[in-house]
Coordinates of C-alpha atoms in Angstrom, one line a residue:
M241 CA -69.5 -117.3 -79.4
T242 CA -70.3 -119.8 -82.2
R243 CA -73.3 -121.8 -82.9
N244 CA -75.7 -122.6 -85.7
P245 CA -77.7 -119.4 -85.3
N246 CA -80.8 -121.0 -86.3
S247 CA -80.7 -124.3 -84.7
K248 CA -83.3 -125.5 -82.2
T249 CA -81.0 -126.1 -79.5
D250 CA -79.7 -123.4 -77.0
K251 CA -76.3 -124.7 -76.5
I252 CA -73.7 -122.2 -76.7
E253 CA -69.9 -122.5 -76.8
A254 CA -67.9 -119.5 -75.2
Q255 CA -65.6 -118.0 -77.5
P256 CA -63.0 -115.0 -77.2
E257 CA -64.9 -111.8 -77.8
V258 CA -65.2 -111.0 -81.5
Q259 CA -65.2 -107.7 -83.5
L260 CA -68.6 -107.2 -84.9
S261 CA -67.7 -104.1 -87.0
T262 CA -64.7 -101.8 -87.2
P263 CA -62.4 -101.5 -84.4
P264 CA -62.0 -98.1 -82.5
K265 CA -59.5 -95.4 -83.6
Q266 CA -56.2 -96.4 -82.8
G267 CA -52.5 -95.6 -84.1
L268 CA -52.7 -94.7 -87.7
Y269 CA -56.0 -96.4 -88.1
D270 CA -59.2 -94.1 -88.1
P271 CA -62.7 -95.5 -89.1
Q272 CA -63.8 -92.2 -91.0
F273 CA -61.4 -93.0 -93.5
E274 CA -62.9 -96.1 -94.5
H275 CA -64.0 -96.6 -98.2
D276 CA -64.4 -99.9 -100.5
A277 CA -64.8 -101.2 -104.1
C278 CA -67.1 -103.6 -105.2
G279 CA -69.4 -105.2 -107.8
L280 CA -73.0 -104.4 -108.1
G281 CA -75.8 -105.2 -110.3
F282 CA -79.6 -105.3 -110.7
V283 CA -82.3 -106.9 -112.8
V284 CA -85.7 -105.7 -113.2
N285 CA -89.0 -106.4 -115.0
M286 CA -90.2 -103.1 -116.2
K287 CA -93.8 -104.0 -116.1
G288 CA -93.6 -105.3 -112.5
T289 CA -94.1 -108.8 -113.3
Q290 CA -92.9 -110.9 -110.2
S291 CA -91.1 -114.2 -110.6
H292 CA -88.5 -116.3 -108.8
K293 CA -86.4 -116.3 -112.0
L294 CA -85.5 -112.7 -111.1
V295 CA -84.2 -113.9 -107.7
S296 CA -82.2 -116.6 -109.5
D297 CA -81.1 -114.3 -112.1
A298 CA -79.9 -111.8 -109.8
L299 CA -78.1 -114.3 -107.6
Q300 CA -76.2 -115.5 -111.0
I301 CA -75.2 -112.0 -111.5
L302 CA -73.7 -111.9 -108.0
V303 CA -72.0 -115.3 -108.6
N304 CA -70.3 -113.7 -111.8
L305 CA -69.2 -110.6 -109.8
D306 CA -67.4 -112.9 -107.6
H307 CA -63.9 -111.4 -108.8
R308 CA -65.0 -107.8 -107.7
G309 CA -65.6 -108.9 -104.1
A310 CA -63.0 -110.3 -101.5
V311 CA -62.0 -112.6 -99.1
G312 CA -59.5 -112.5 -96.3
A313 CA -56.7 -114.9 -95.5
E314 CA -59.5 -117.5 -95.0
A315 CA -60.7 -118.6 -98.6
N316 CA -64.2 -119.1 -97.4
T317 CA -64.7 -115.9 -95.3
G318 CA -65.9 -113.0 -97.9
D319 CA -66.1 -109.2 -97.3
G320 CA -69.9 -109.3 -97.7
A321 CA -72.3 -110.1 -100.2
G322 CA -76.1 -109.6 -100.4
I323 CA -79.5 -109.1 -102.3
L324 CA -82.5 -106.7 -102.0
I325 CA -85.7 -107.7 -103.3
Q326 CA -89.4 -106.8 -102.9
V327 CA -91.5 -108.1 -100.1
P328 CA -92.6 -111.9 -101.1
H329 CA -96.1 -111.3 -100.1
D330 CA -97.6 -114.8 -101.0
F331 CA -94.7 -116.8 -99.5
F332 CA -94.9 -114.7 -96.1
V333 CA -98.7 -115.4 -95.9
T334 CA -97.9 -119.1 -96.1
E335 CA -95.0 -118.8 -93.6
A336 CA -97.2 -116.8 -91.4
T337 CA -100.0 -119.3 -91.4
R338 CA -97.6 -122.0 -90.6
L339 CA -96.1 -120.0 -87.6
G340 CA -99.7 -119.4 -86.2
F341 CA -100.3 -115.7 -87.1
K342 CA -102.1 -114.0 -90.0
L343 CA -101.0 -111.2 -92.3
P344 CA -103.0 -108.6 -93.7
A345 CA -103.0 -107.5 -97.5
I346 CA -99.6 -106.3 -99.1
G347 CA -98.7 -102.9 -98.0
Q348 CA -100.6 -103.3 -94.8
Y349 CA -97.6 -104.8 -93.0
G350 CA -94.0 -104.3 -93.0
V351 CA -91.1 -106.8 -92.5
G352 CA -88.1 -106.3 -90.6
Q353 CA -84.8 -108.3 -91.2
L354 CA -82.9 -108.3 -88.0
F355 CA -79.4 -109.2 -86.8
L356 CA -79.7 -110.4 -83.0
P357 CA -77.4 -112.0 -80.5
P358 CA -77.1 -115.8 -80.3
N359 CA -77.5 -115.7 -76.8
P360 CA -81.2 -116.4 -76.4
A361 CA -81.6 -114.6 -73.0
E362 CA -80.0 -111.5 -74.7
R363 CA -82.1 -111.9 -77.8
A364 CA -85.4 -112.4 -75.7
E365 CA -84.6 -108.9 -74.0
I366 CA -84.1 -107.2 -77.4
K367 CA -87.2 -108.6 -78.8
S368 CA -89.2 -107.4 -75.9
E369 CA -87.8 -104.0 -76.1
L370 CA -88.4 -103.7 -79.9
A371 CA -91.9 -105.0 -79.2
K372 CA -92.5 -102.1 -76.6
I373 CA -91.0 -99.6 -79.2
I374 CA -93.6 -100.8 -81.9
A375 CA -96.5 -100.5 -79.4
E376 CA -95.4 -97.1 -78.3
E377 CA -95.4 -95.9 -82.1
G378 CA -99.0 -97.2 -82.4
Q379 CA -98.3 -100.2 -84.7
T380 CA -99.2 -103.9 -83.9
L381 CA -96.7 -106.7 -83.6
L382 CA -98.1 -109.4 -85.8
G383 CA -95.3 -112.2 -85.3
W384 CA -91.9 -113.3 -85.6
R385 CA -90.1 -115.8 -87.9
D386 CA -86.4 -117.3 -87.7
V387 CA -84.8 -116.9 -90.9
P388 CA -83.6 -120.4 -91.8
V389 CA -79.6 -120.5 -92.8
N390 CA -77.2 -122.8 -93.4
N391 CA -73.5 -121.8 -92.4
S392 CA -71.5 -125.1 -93.2
S393 CA -69.7 -123.1 -96.2
L394 CA -68.8 -120.1 -94.2
G395 CA -65.3 -119.6 -92.6
K396 CA -64.4 -119.5 -88.9
T397 CA -64.0 -115.7 -88.8
A398 CA -67.6 -115.1 -90.4
I399 CA -69.0 -117.6 -88.1
A400 CA -67.3 -116.2 -85.0
A401 CA -69.4 -113.0 -85.5
E402 CA -72.5 -114.5 -87.0
P403 CA -75.6 -112.9 -85.7
F404 CA -79.2 -114.7 -85.1
M405 CA -81.2 -114.0 -88.1
E406 CA -84.8 -113.2 -87.6
Q407 CA -87.8 -111.3 -89.2
V408 CA -90.3 -109.3 -87.4
F409 CA -94.0 -108.6 -88.8
I410 CA -95.5 -105.2 -88.0
G411 CA -99.0 -104.4 -88.8
R412 CA -100.1 -100.9 -90.2
N413 CA -102.3 -98.8 -88.0
A414 CA -105.6 -97.5 -89.9
S415 CA -104.7 -94.1 -88.9
L416 CA -101.9 -94.0 -91.4
K417 CA -103.5 -92.8 -94.6
D418 CA -101.1 -94.2 -97.2
E419 CA -98.1 -96.7 -97.7
A420 CA -95.7 -93.7 -97.4
A421 CA -96.9 -92.6 -93.9
F422 CA -96.3 -96.2 -93.0
E423 CA -92.9 -96.3 -94.4
R424 CA -91.9 -93.2 -92.4
K425 CA -93.2 -94.7 -89.2
L426 CA -91.4 -98.1 -89.8
Y427 CA -88.3 -95.8 -90.2
V428 CA -89.0 -94.0 -86.9
I429 CA -89.4 -97.5 -85.2
R430 CA -86.0 -98.6 -86.7
K431 CA -84.3 -95.3 -85.5
V432 CA -85.8 -95.2 -82.2
A433 CA -84.6 -99.1 -81.6
E434 CA -81.2 -98.3 -82.8
Q435 CA -80.8 -95.8 -80.2
K436 CA -82.1 -97.6 -77.3
I437 CA -80.9 -101.1 -78.2
R438 CA -77.7 -100.8 -80.2
Y439 CA -76.2 -97.5 -78.8
G440 CA -78.0 -97.1 -75.8
G441 CA -75.3 -99.1 -73.8
K442 CA -78.1 -100.8 -71.5
I443 CA -79.1 -104.1 -73.1
A444 CA -76.9 -107.0 -73.2
G445 CA -76.2 -108.1 -76.7
G446 CA -77.2 -105.0 -78.2
K447 CA -74.0 -104.7 -80.3
Y448 CA -75.3 -107.5 -82.4
F449 CA -78.7 -105.5 -83.3
Y450 CA -78.7 -104.3 -86.7
V451 CA -81.7 -103.9 -89.0
P452 CA -80.7 -104.5 -92.8
S453 CA -84.3 -103.8 -93.8
L454 CA -87.6 -102.5 -92.3
S455 CA -90.0 -101.9 -94.8
A456 CA -93.5 -102.9 -96.4
R457 CA -91.9 -102.7 -99.8
T458 CA -88.2 -104.3 -99.7
L459 CA -86.5 -107.1 -98.0
T460 CA -82.7 -107.4 -97.8
Y461 CA -80.6 -110.7 -97.1
K462 CA -77.0 -109.8 -96.8
G463 CA -74.1 -110.9 -94.6
M464 CA -70.4 -111.4 -94.2
L465 CA -70.5 -113.7 -97.1
M466 CA -68.8 -114.7 -100.4
S467 CA -70.8 -114.1 -103.6
E468 CA -71.6 -117.9 -104.0
Q469 CA -72.5 -118.2 -100.3
V470 CA -75.5 -115.9 -100.5
E471 CA -77.8 -118.7 -101.9
K472 CA -76.4 -121.3 -100.0
Y473 CA -76.7 -119.3 -96.7
F474 CA -80.4 -118.1 -97.1
D475 CA -82.8 -121.0 -97.8
D476 CA -85.3 -118.5 -98.6
L477 CA -83.6 -117.6 -101.8
R478 CA -83.8 -121.0 -103.1
N479 CA -87.7 -121.3 -102.4
P480 CA -89.6 -120.9 -105.9
A481 CA -92.4 -119.0 -103.9
V482 CA -89.9 -116.1 -103.1
T483 CA -90.8 -113.9 -106.0
T484 CA -89.8 -110.3 -107.1
A485 CA -90.0 -107.9 -109.8
L486 CA -86.7 -106.3 -109.1
A487 CA -83.5 -107.5 -107.4
L488 CA -80.5 -105.7 -106.5
V489 CA -77.0 -107.3 -105.5
H490 CA -73.6 -106.5 -104.3
S491 CA -70.4 -108.1 -103.8
R492 CA -67.9 -106.2 -101.5
F493 CA -64.2 -105.5 -101.5
S494 CA -63.2 -103.7 -98.3
T495 CA -60.3 -102.1 -100.1
N496 CA -58.8 -100.4 -96.9
T497 CA -61.9 -101.4 -94.4
F498 CA -62.7 -104.2 -92.2
P499 CA -65.5 -106.7 -93.2
S500 CA -68.4 -107.2 -91.1
W501 CA -72.0 -108.5 -91.3
D502 CA -73.6 -105.3 -91.2
R503 CA -71.3 -103.5 -93.6
A504 CA -72.4 -105.8 -96.5
H505 CA -74.5 -104.5 -99.0
P506 CA -77.1 -103.8 -100.3
N507 CA -77.9 -100.8 -97.8
R508 CA -81.7 -99.9 -97.3
C509 CA -81.8 -97.7 -100.4
I510 CA -78.4 -98.1 -102.2
A511 CA -75.6 -100.3 -103.4
H512 CA -72.5 -98.7 -104.1
N513 CA -69.1 -99.4 -106.0
G514 CA -66.5 -96.7 -105.1
E515 CA -65.7 -94.0 -102.8
I516 CA -67.3 -90.8 -101.4
N517 CA -64.3 -88.7 -101.2
T518 CA -66.0 -85.6 -99.6
L519 CA -67.8 -87.7 -96.8
R520 CA -66.5 -85.8 -93.8
G521 CA -67.8 -82.4 -95.3
N522 CA -71.1 -84.2 -96.1
V523 CA -71.6 -85.4 -92.8
N524 CA -70.5 -82.3 -91.0
W525 CA -73.1 -80.2 -93.0
M526 CA -75.9 -82.8 -92.3
K527 CA -75.2 -82.5 -88.5
A528 CA -75.0 -78.7 -88.7
R529 CA -78.5 -78.5 -90.3
Q530 CA -80.1 -80.9 -88.2
S531 CA -81.3 -78.4 -85.6
L532 CA -83.1 -76.5 -88.5
F533 CA -84.9 -79.6 -89.8
T534 CA -88.7 -79.1 -90.1
S535 CA -91.3 -81.4 -91.5
K536 CA -95.0 -81.5 -91.6
I537 CA -95.2 -85.1 -92.6
F538 CA -92.9 -86.2 -89.9
G539 CA -94.3 -83.9 -87.3
D540 CA -93.3 -84.7 -83.9
D541 CA -91.6 -87.8 -85.0
L542 CA -88.9 -85.6 -86.6
K543 CA -87.0 -85.5 -83.3
K544 CA -86.8 -89.3 -82.9
I545 CA -84.9 -89.6 -86.0
I546 CA -81.9 -87.3 -85.1
P547 CA -79.0 -88.1 -85.6
V548 CA -79.8 -88.9 -89.3
I549 CA -76.2 -90.0 -90.3
N550 CA -75.0 -93.0 -88.2
T551 CA -71.3 -92.3 -88.3
D552 CA -70.4 -95.9 -87.4
G553 CA -71.3 -96.9 -90.7
S554 CA -69.3 -97.0 -93.9
D555 CA -69.3 -94.1 -96.4
S556 CA -72.0 -96.0 -98.4
A557 CA -74.0 -96.4 -95.3
Q558 CA -74.0 -92.7 -94.6
F559 CA -75.0 -91.7 -98.0
D560 CA -77.8 -94.3 -97.7
N561 CA -78.8 -92.7 -94.5
C562 CA -79.3 -89.3 -96.4
V563 CA -81.1 -90.9 -99.1
E564 CA -83.6 -92.4 -96.7
L565 CA -84.3 -89.1 -95.2
L566 CA -84.7 -87.3 -98.5
T567 CA -87.2 -89.7 -99.8
L568 CA -89.2 -90.3 -96.7
A569 CA -89.4 -86.5 -96.3
G570 CA -91.6 -86.4 -99.6
R571 CA -89.1 -86.6 -102.6
E572 CA -89.1 -89.0 -105.3
L573 CA -86.1 -91.3 -105.3
P574 CA -84.7 -89.9 -108.8
H575 CA -85.1 -86.3 -107.2
A576 CA -83.0 -87.4 -104.2
M577 CA -80.3 -88.7 -106.2
M578 CA -80.0 -85.9 -108.5
M579 CA -79.6 -83.6 -105.6
M580 CA -77.0 -85.7 -104.0
I581 CA -74.9 -86.8 -107.0
P582 CA -75.6 -84.0 -109.5
E583 CA -74.1 -84.0 -113.1
P584 CA -71.6 -81.4 -114.1
W585 CA -74.2 -78.5 -114.7
E586 CA -72.1 -75.3 -113.9
N587 CA -70.2 -75.3 -117.3
H588 CA -72.5 -77.2 -119.3
E589 CA -73.5 -74.8 -122.1
S590 CA -76.1 -76.9 -123.9
M591 CA -78.0 -78.0 -120.8
D592 CA -81.6 -76.7 -120.8
A593 CA -82.5 -73.7 -118.6
E594 CA -85.0 -75.9 -116.4
R595 CA -82.5 -78.5 -115.5
R596 CA -79.8 -76.0 -114.6
A597 CA -82.4 -74.1 -112.3
F598 CA -83.1 -77.5 -110.6
Y599 CA -79.3 -78.1 -110.0
E600 CA -78.5 -74.4 -109.2
F601 CA -81.5 -74.4 -106.4
H602 CA -80.5 -77.6 -104.8
S603 CA -76.9 -76.7 -104.6
C604 CA -78.0 -74.1 -102.1
L605 CA -79.6 -76.9 -100.1
M606 CA -76.9 -79.7 -100.2
E607 CA -73.4 -80.1 -101.3
P608 CA -72.8 -82.8 -103.8
W609 CA -71.6 -86.2 -102.4
D610 CA -68.6 -86.5 -104.6
G611 CA -66.1 -89.3 -105.4
P612 CA -65.6 -92.1 -107.7
A613 CA -69.0 -93.7 -107.5
S614 CA -71.4 -96.1 -109.4
M615 CA -74.6 -96.1 -107.2
A616 CA -77.5 -98.3 -107.9
F617 CA -80.7 -97.3 -106.0
T618 CA -84.3 -98.5 -105.3
D619 CA -87.3 -97.9 -102.9
G620 CA -89.2 -101.1 -104.0
K621 CA -91.1 -99.1 -106.5
F622 CA -88.1 -97.2 -108.7
I623 CA -84.8 -99.1 -109.4
G624 CA -82.0 -97.2 -111.1
A625 CA -78.2 -96.4 -111.3
C626 CA -76.0 -93.4 -112.0
L627 CA -72.5 -92.5 -111.9
D628 CA -70.6 -89.6 -110.4
R629 CA -69.9 -86.3 -112.5
N630 CA -66.5 -87.7 -113.5
G631 CA -67.8 -91.3 -114.5
L632 CA -64.8 -93.1 -113.1
R633 CA -66.8 -96.2 -112.3
P634 CA -68.2 -98.4 -115.1
S635 CA -71.7 -99.3 -115.3
R636 CA -73.4 -101.4 -118.3
Y637 CA -76.8 -102.0 -119.1
Y638 CA -79.1 -104.1 -121.3
V639 CA -82.7 -103.6 -122.2
T640 CA -84.4 -106.6 -123.6
H641 CA -87.5 -107.1 -126.1
D642 CA -89.4 -109.0 -123.0
D643 CA -89.4 -105.9 -120.6
V644 CA -86.2 -106.8 -118.5
V645 CA -83.4 -104.5 -117.5
I646 CA -79.8 -105.7 -116.6
M647 CA -77.3 -103.5 -115.1
A648 CA -74.0 -104.2 -113.4
S649 CA -70.5 -103.0 -113.0
E650 CA -69.5 -104.6 -116.4
A651 CA -70.9 -106.4 -119.3
G652 CA -71.7 -110.2 -119.4
V653 CA -73.2 -110.6 -115.8
L654 CA -76.0 -112.6 -117.3
P655 CA -76.1 -114.7 -120.6
V656 CA -78.6 -112.8 -122.9
E657 CA -79.4 -113.9 -126.4
P658 CA -78.6 -111.4 -128.9
E659 CA -82.1 -111.6 -130.5
R660 CA -83.5 -110.7 -127.2
V661 CA -81.5 -107.1 -127.0
K662 CA -83.3 -104.2 -127.4
I663 CA -80.8 -101.5 -126.4
K664 CA -77.6 -101.9 -124.6
G665 CA -75.0 -99.4 -123.6
R666 CA -73.2 -97.6 -120.4
L667 CA -73.8 -95.0 -118.2
Q668 CA -72.4 -91.6 -118.8
P669 CA -70.6 -89.4 -116.0
G670 CA -73.5 -87.7 -114.0
K671 CA -76.1 -89.6 -115.8

């Protein structure tokens, strides 16, 4: 089907069936061997000062990383690009008022960015099912918002598989004592919805259903886009009221994979340049351990999030699934990343005993997710980046005197006056 996904008309033209994600295993092709190499970067104000300039700076980084992304036979159909920002509370308060509902204080609600089917009837059925799940999980559905988009710059292939973009706002139940508990509940809602809607096979249009983000902290705008199309496609990103203190961007190069709307980065916690070569073993071990999972903070919800790893996703998406679980189960984000991508500690003679003990202990819990990888990660509070233990992907950073950090897969992604630069360098292997 093809249509302007957010037009006010429901006129739809029938088109041949399109492939939303990777095709099934066939011939010499097996989706489990998919990898990609890309460009990534972030910009952050270390003092937490929010501004629209950080959004525009991040989008400029994305445009400057265009050569690290890729296009297909159509010059205007990209492999994927996107941006992750903090939830722009003031902007959404204004939008909610315009749409006839009210938002509580920041942290008291979550925002879900959704990919939905273009067909209005199928979309209504999915939204009804999602509303039911939200209620069953004890939270409050506050309202819906169509995400304004402009697909005039997109190629025919991207438009043919284009989902309808919509946001859902979910109020936090007073029984959830802190923001972390609410993030866990939003995670549970998403996992239950994925199983029932996308993979249940009983809801028409469920194959379109995908949740780029569902959080009280972060919001992701992404799609089967070229770097320069991201700002053109999403009207929100040009609005001065959309502010953030951190922004993570990614331009995808599907080296030996198929581009799709859902496989664009950033994922929910990470953006990735490189490959996870040990993926099959990592995923198999995660599956093997699922039956032994226990968690006091998840409680009875734990069984609802199984399987943790969505094997339909790319290597990056599956890595992201694991990071999500580790952080929501109570670990700090840097802790989780050190577990999954440890530095080469075994023969490091000068490493202090405490750090060696950390790596040795966690090696009993999880195998390294190894491969040539530069990984940027965030939970909306922390943001950082690390390299694999061999350091085979580049990552350069600048720290400025006005408390801004710029990190990217190469130098020169943003113009910075020399007098502003406090520190500059590159990430080291395993650091």
